Structures are given as C-alpha cells and as structure tokens.
Amino acid sequence: MQNLNLNGRAPEHIVDSLDPTKSPMMIISEISRLMIDKLREKDVDNPITQRSERLLLIELAKRDGRTQLDLVKATHLKAPTISVALQKMEKDGYVTRRPDEYDLRATRVFLTEKGKSIDDKNKKRIADEENHAIRGLSDSEKETLTRILTKIRNNLLIDNDSGFDQYR
C-alpha cells in the first residue's frame, strides 16, 4: 500500500486509476503498459529488446521448429518484420534456421541453447511480475478474469474487415 501525500490525498496516478469513467479497454491498456514497464525495469540484462524479437522468442519456446508463416500467424506481425527480426536473432545466436526435412521449400526456425536460456529467464521474470499483479485474487476471480479477457481478445481477432479472423 502506498503512503498518502502530505495533503492526505492519494498520489495522482492512484486517484486516476480509480476513475469509474474509465472504460474496460482503457484499464486493460493501462495494465498492459504497467506490466511492460515493470518488466523493462527488471530486464536491464536482457539482450532481447525489440517487441518483435520477444514475441518470436515466446512463440518458438511454445513450439520450436515453426515456419515463418506460422510465426506471422501466431504473433500477428507482418512477414517483413518477422524476417528482419529473425535475421537479427540468428546473427546474435538466439535462433537457427534449417530446411524442413520433408519439404525443402520450407524453412523451420529453432531456438538455440542461448535462445532457450533467455526464454527461461524471461519466463521467470514474467511469472514473478504476474504473481505480484494478481496477488489477492481468488482462484475463482482469476478464472473469471481469464475467461473475460479471452472473450475480449477473441472479439478483437474475429474481425472480417481486418483479416485477423484467420488466426482464431
């Protein structure tokens, strides 16, 4: 709990966060920014600084050996962004690319031991910060929150005009 200012009022950022006129999406955006800021504060030794590289690392850790097209779909990044990020990550020794053993036209991307090590450190940092963020919530509240946020995410992904509906 934070101390009150000398005038007896909570710091401005606390008062603002209690504003009942904020929409759910504004609160989600604020939470996302705060989480990213907290992780960056603790990531001074993390060599993966670009958002695209972090997303690729996360997706490859979930399922190694994906194609670039798989990574485009999983991250919702543009193909050229993926290509540039993978080139840098390969140069830095975090990933390696190899031809698919069954379809030589396809190239598969794999995390190296160096990439896996960075992912392990990142997972620990994220888990620590997430546990801090959701402390005090009951299991039921966590389940409800997860269900609601998943619905919101799916609503945003299912948009015929954006072309994202293919990622469902």
PDB file of N, CA and C in Angstrom, residues 67-105:
ATOM      1  N   THR A  67       7.580 -22.538 -39.066  1.00  0.00           N
ATOM      2  CA  THR A  67       7.928 -21.809 -40.283  1.00  0.00           C
ATOM      3  C   THR A  67       7.676 -20.321 -40.023  1.00  0.00           C
ATOM      4  N   GLN A  68       8.205 -19.489 -40.907  1.00  0.00           N
ATOM      5  CA  GLN A  68       7.970 -18.057 -40.765  1.00  0.00           C
ATOM      6  C   GLN A  68       6.491 -17.743 -40.902  1.00  0.00           C
ATOM      7  N   LEU A  69       5.775 -18.449 -41.772  1.00  0.00           N
ATOM      8  CA  LEU A  69       4.338 -18.209 -41.919  1.00  0.00           C
ATOM      9  C   LEU A  69       3.612 -18.545 -40.621  1.00  0.00           C
ATOM     10  N   ASP A  70       3.990 -19.642 -39.972  1.00  0.00           N
ATOM     11  CA  ASP A  70       3.405 -19.986 -38.667  1.00  0.00           C
ATOM     12  C   ASP A  70       3.631 -18.845 -37.679  1.00  0.00           C
ATOM     13  N   LEU A  71       4.833 -18.279 -37.691  1.00  0.00           N
ATOM     14  CA  LEU A  71       5.176 -17.206 -36.753  1.00  0.00           C
ATOM     15  C   LEU A  71       4.410 -15.919 -37.065  1.00  0.00           C
ATOM     16  N   VAL A  72       4.173 -15.653 -38.330  1.00  0.00           N
ATOM     17  CA  VAL A  72       3.366 -14.487 -38.720  1.00  0.00           C
ATOM     18  C   VAL A  72       1.968 -14.635 -38.126  1.00  0.00           C
ATOM     19  N   LYS A  73       1.380 -15.819 -38.287  1.00  0.00           N
ATOM     20  CA  LYS A  73       0.021 -16.061 -37.773  1.00  0.00           C
ATOM     21  C   LYS A  73      -0.021 -16.004 -36.251  1.00  0.00           C
ATOM     22  N   ALA A  74       0.981 -16.555 -35.603  1.00  0.00           N
ATOM     23  CA  ALA A  74       0.983 -16.626 -34.139  1.00  0.00           C
ATOM     24  C   ALA A  74       1.220 -15.273 -33.485  1.00  0.00           C
ATOM     25  N   THR A  75       2.045 -14.437 -34.098  1.00  0.00           N
ATOM     26  CA  THR A  75       2.412 -13.154 -33.483  1.00  0.00           C
ATOM     27  C   THR A  75       1.584 -11.980 -33.986  1.00  0.00           C
ATOM     28  N   HIS A  76       0.899 -12.155 -35.114  1.00  0.00           N
ATOM     29  CA  HIS A  76       0.142 -11.076 -35.757  1.00  0.00           C
ATOM     30  C   HIS A  76       1.051  -9.958 -36.243  1.00  0.00           C
ATOM     31  N   LEU A  77       2.319 -10.292 -36.486  1.00  0.00           N
ATOM     32  CA  LEU A  77       3.263  -9.332 -37.056  1.00  0.00           C
ATOM     33  C   LEU A  77       3.310  -9.527 -38.565  1.00  0.00           C
ATOM     34  N   LYS A  78       3.775  -8.530 -39.265  1.00  0.00           N
ATOM     35  CA  LYS A  78       3.908  -8.610 -40.721  1.00  0.00           C
ATOM     36  C   LYS A  78       5.109  -9.485 -41.084  1.00  0.00           C
ATOM     37  N   ALA A  79       5.016 -10.145 -42.235  1.00  0.00           N
ATOM     38  CA  ALA A  79       6.084 -11.039 -42.683  1.00  0.00           C
ATOM     39  C   ALA A  79       7.451 -10.343 -42.758  1.00  0.00           C
ATOM     40  N   PRO A  80       7.539  -9.121 -43.303  1.00  0.00           N
ATOM     41  CA  PRO A  80       8.848  -8.465 -43.341  1.00  0.00           C
ATOM     42  C   PRO A  80       9.421  -8.198 -41.935  1.00  0.00           C
ATOM     43  N   THR A  81       8.554  -7.885 -40.979  1.00  0.00           N
ATOM     44  CA  THR A  81       9.001  -7.669 -39.604  1.00  0.00           C
ATOM     45  C   THR A  81       9.588  -8.952 -39.034  1.00  0.00           C
ATOM     46  N   ILE A  82       8.912 -10.059 -39.292  1.00  0.00           N
ATOM     47  CA  ILE A  82       9.394 -11.373 -38.837  1.00  0.00           C
ATOM     48  C   ILE A  82      10.750 -11.670 -39.469  1.00  0.00           C
ATOM     49  N   SER A  83      10.854 -11.433 -40.751  1.00  0.00           N
ATOM     50  CA  SER A  83      12.087 -11.729 -41.478  1.00  0.00           C
ATOM     51  C   SER A  83      13.273 -10.952 -40.909  1.00  0.00           C
ATOM     52  N   VAL A  84      13.081  -9.657 -40.687  1.00  0.00           N
ATOM     53  CA  VAL A  84      14.152  -8.807 -40.159  1.00  0.00           C
ATOM     54  C   VAL A  84      14.525  -9.241 -38.736  1.00  0.00           C
ATOM     55  N   ALA A  85      13.518  -9.496 -37.908  1.00  0.00           N
ATOM     56  CA  ALA A  85      13.781  -9.906 -36.525  1.00  0.00           C
ATOM     57  C   ALA A  85      14.527 -11.236 -36.485  1.00  0.00           C
ATOM     58  N   LEU A  86      14.123 -12.182 -37.329  1.00  0.00           N
ATOM     59  CA  LEU A  86      14.797 -13.485 -37.351  1.00  0.00           C
ATOM     60  C   LEU A  86      16.241 -13.360 -37.836  1.00  0.00           C
ATOM     61  N   GLN A  87      16.467 -12.486 -38.803  1.00  0.00           N
ATOM     62  CA  GLN A  87      17.844 -12.273 -39.271  1.00  0.00           C
ATOM     63  C   GLN A  87      18.726 -11.788 -38.118  1.00  0.00           C
ATOM     64  N   LYS A  88      18.216 -10.828 -37.352  1.00  0.00           N
ATOM     65  CA  LYS A  88      18.988 -10.293 -36.225  1.00  0.00           C
ATOM     66  C   LYS A  88      19.173 -11.365 -35.156  1.00  0.00           C
ATOM     67  N   MET A  89      18.109 -12.098 -34.841  1.00  0.00           N
ATOM     68  CA  MET A  89      18.196 -13.125 -33.812  1.00  0.00           C
ATOM     69  C   MET A  89      19.142 -14.254 -34.226  1.00  0.00           C
ATOM     70  N   GLU A  90      19.158 -14.562 -35.510  1.00  0.00           N
ATOM     71  CA  GLU A  90      20.067 -15.602 -35.991  1.00  0.00           C
ATOM     72  C   GLU A  90      21.520 -15.106 -35.898  1.00  0.00           C
ATOM     73  N   LYS A  91      21.738 -13.870 -36.302  1.00  0.00           N
ATOM     74  CA  LYS A  91      23.078 -13.270 -36.230  1.00  0.00           C
ATOM     75  C   LYS A  91      23.582 -13.238 -34.786  1.00  0.00           C
ATOM     76  N   ASP A  92      22.656 -12.972 -33.839  1.00  0.00           N
ATOM     77  CA  ASP A  92      23.022 -12.885 -32.422  1.00  0.00           C
ATOM     78  C   ASP A  92      23.078 -14.253 -31.735  1.00  0.00           C
ATOM     79  N   GLY A  93      22.716 -15.308 -32.458  1.00  0.00           N
ATOM     80  CA  GLY A  93      22.848 -16.657 -31.922  1.00  0.00           C
ATOM     81  C   GLY A  93      21.675 -17.172 -31.108  1.00  0.00           C
ATOM     82  N   TYR A  94      20.491 -16.548 -31.243  1.00  0.00           N
ATOM     83  CA  TYR A  94      19.320 -16.980 -30.473  1.00  0.00           C
ATOM     84  C   TYR A  94      18.464 -17.996 -31.223  1.00  0.00           C
ATOM     85  N   VAL A  95      18.518 -17.966 -32.540  1.00  0.00           N
ATOM     86  CA  VAL A  95      17.760 -18.918 -33.355  1.00  0.00           C
ATOM     87  C   VAL A  95      18.643 -19.455 -34.466  1.00  0.00           C
ATOM     88  N   THR A  96      18.208 -20.556 -35.003  1.00  0.00           N
ATOM     89  CA  THR A  96      18.851 -21.113 -36.196  1.00  0.00           C
ATOM     90  C   THR A  96      17.738 -21.523 -37.156  1.00  0.00           C
ATOM     91  N   ARG A  97      18.023 -21.446 -38.433  1.00  0.00           N
ATOM     92  CA  ARG A  97      17.033 -21.838 -39.450  1.00  0.00           C
ATOM     93  C   ARG A  97      17.581 -23.034 -40.214  1.00  0.00           C
ATOM     94  N   ARG A  98      16.681 -24.003 -40.428  1.00  0.00           N
ATOM     95  CA  ARG A  98      17.061 -25.200 -41.169  1.00  0.00           C
ATOM     96  C   ARG A  98      15.951 -25.560 -42.140  1.00  0.00           C
ATOM     97  N   PRO A  99      16.328 -26.154 -43.279  1.00  0.00           N
ATOM     98  CA  PRO A  99      15.297 -26.608 -44.215  1.00  0.00           C
ATOM     99  C   PRO A  99      14.442 -27.700 -43.582  1.00  0.00           C
ATOM    100  N   ASP A 100      13.164 -27.696 -43.919  1.00  0.00           N
ATOM    101  CA  ASP A 100      12.258 -28.749 -43.460  1.00  0.00           C
ATOM    102  C   ASP A 100      12.722 -30.068 -44.066  1.00  0.00           C
ATOM    103  N   GLU A 101      12.773 -31.111 -43.263  1.00  0.00           N
ATOM    104  CA  GLU A 101      13.303 -32.391 -43.758  1.00  0.00           C
ATOM    105  C   GLU A 101      12.378 -33.051 -44.775  1.00  0.00           C
ATOM    106  N   TYR A 102      11.087 -32.687 -44.784  1.00  0.00           N
ATOM    107  CA  TYR A 102      10.143 -33.295 -45.720  1.00  0.00           C
ATOM    108  C   TYR A 102       9.809 -32.389 -46.896  1.00  0.00           C
ATOM    109  N   ASP A 103       9.923 -31.099 -46.699  1.00  0.00           N
ATOM    110  CA  ASP A 103       9.607 -30.130 -47.754  1.00  0.00           C
ATOM    111  C   ASP A 103      10.751 -29.124 -47.811  1.00  0.00           C
ATOM    112  N   LEU A 104      11.690 -29.325 -48.705  1.00  0.00           N
ATOM    113  CA  LEU A 104      12.885 -28.490 -48.765  1.00  0.00           C
ATOM    114  C   LEU A 104      12.595 -27.040 -49.156  1.00  0.00           C
ATOM    115  N   ARG A 105      11.362 -26.771 -49.583  1.00  0.00           N
ATOM    116  CA  ARG A 105      10.996 -25.385 -49.894  1.00  0.00           C
ATOM    117  C   ARG A 105      10.741 -24.591 -48.621  1.00  0.00           C
TER     118      ARG A 105
END
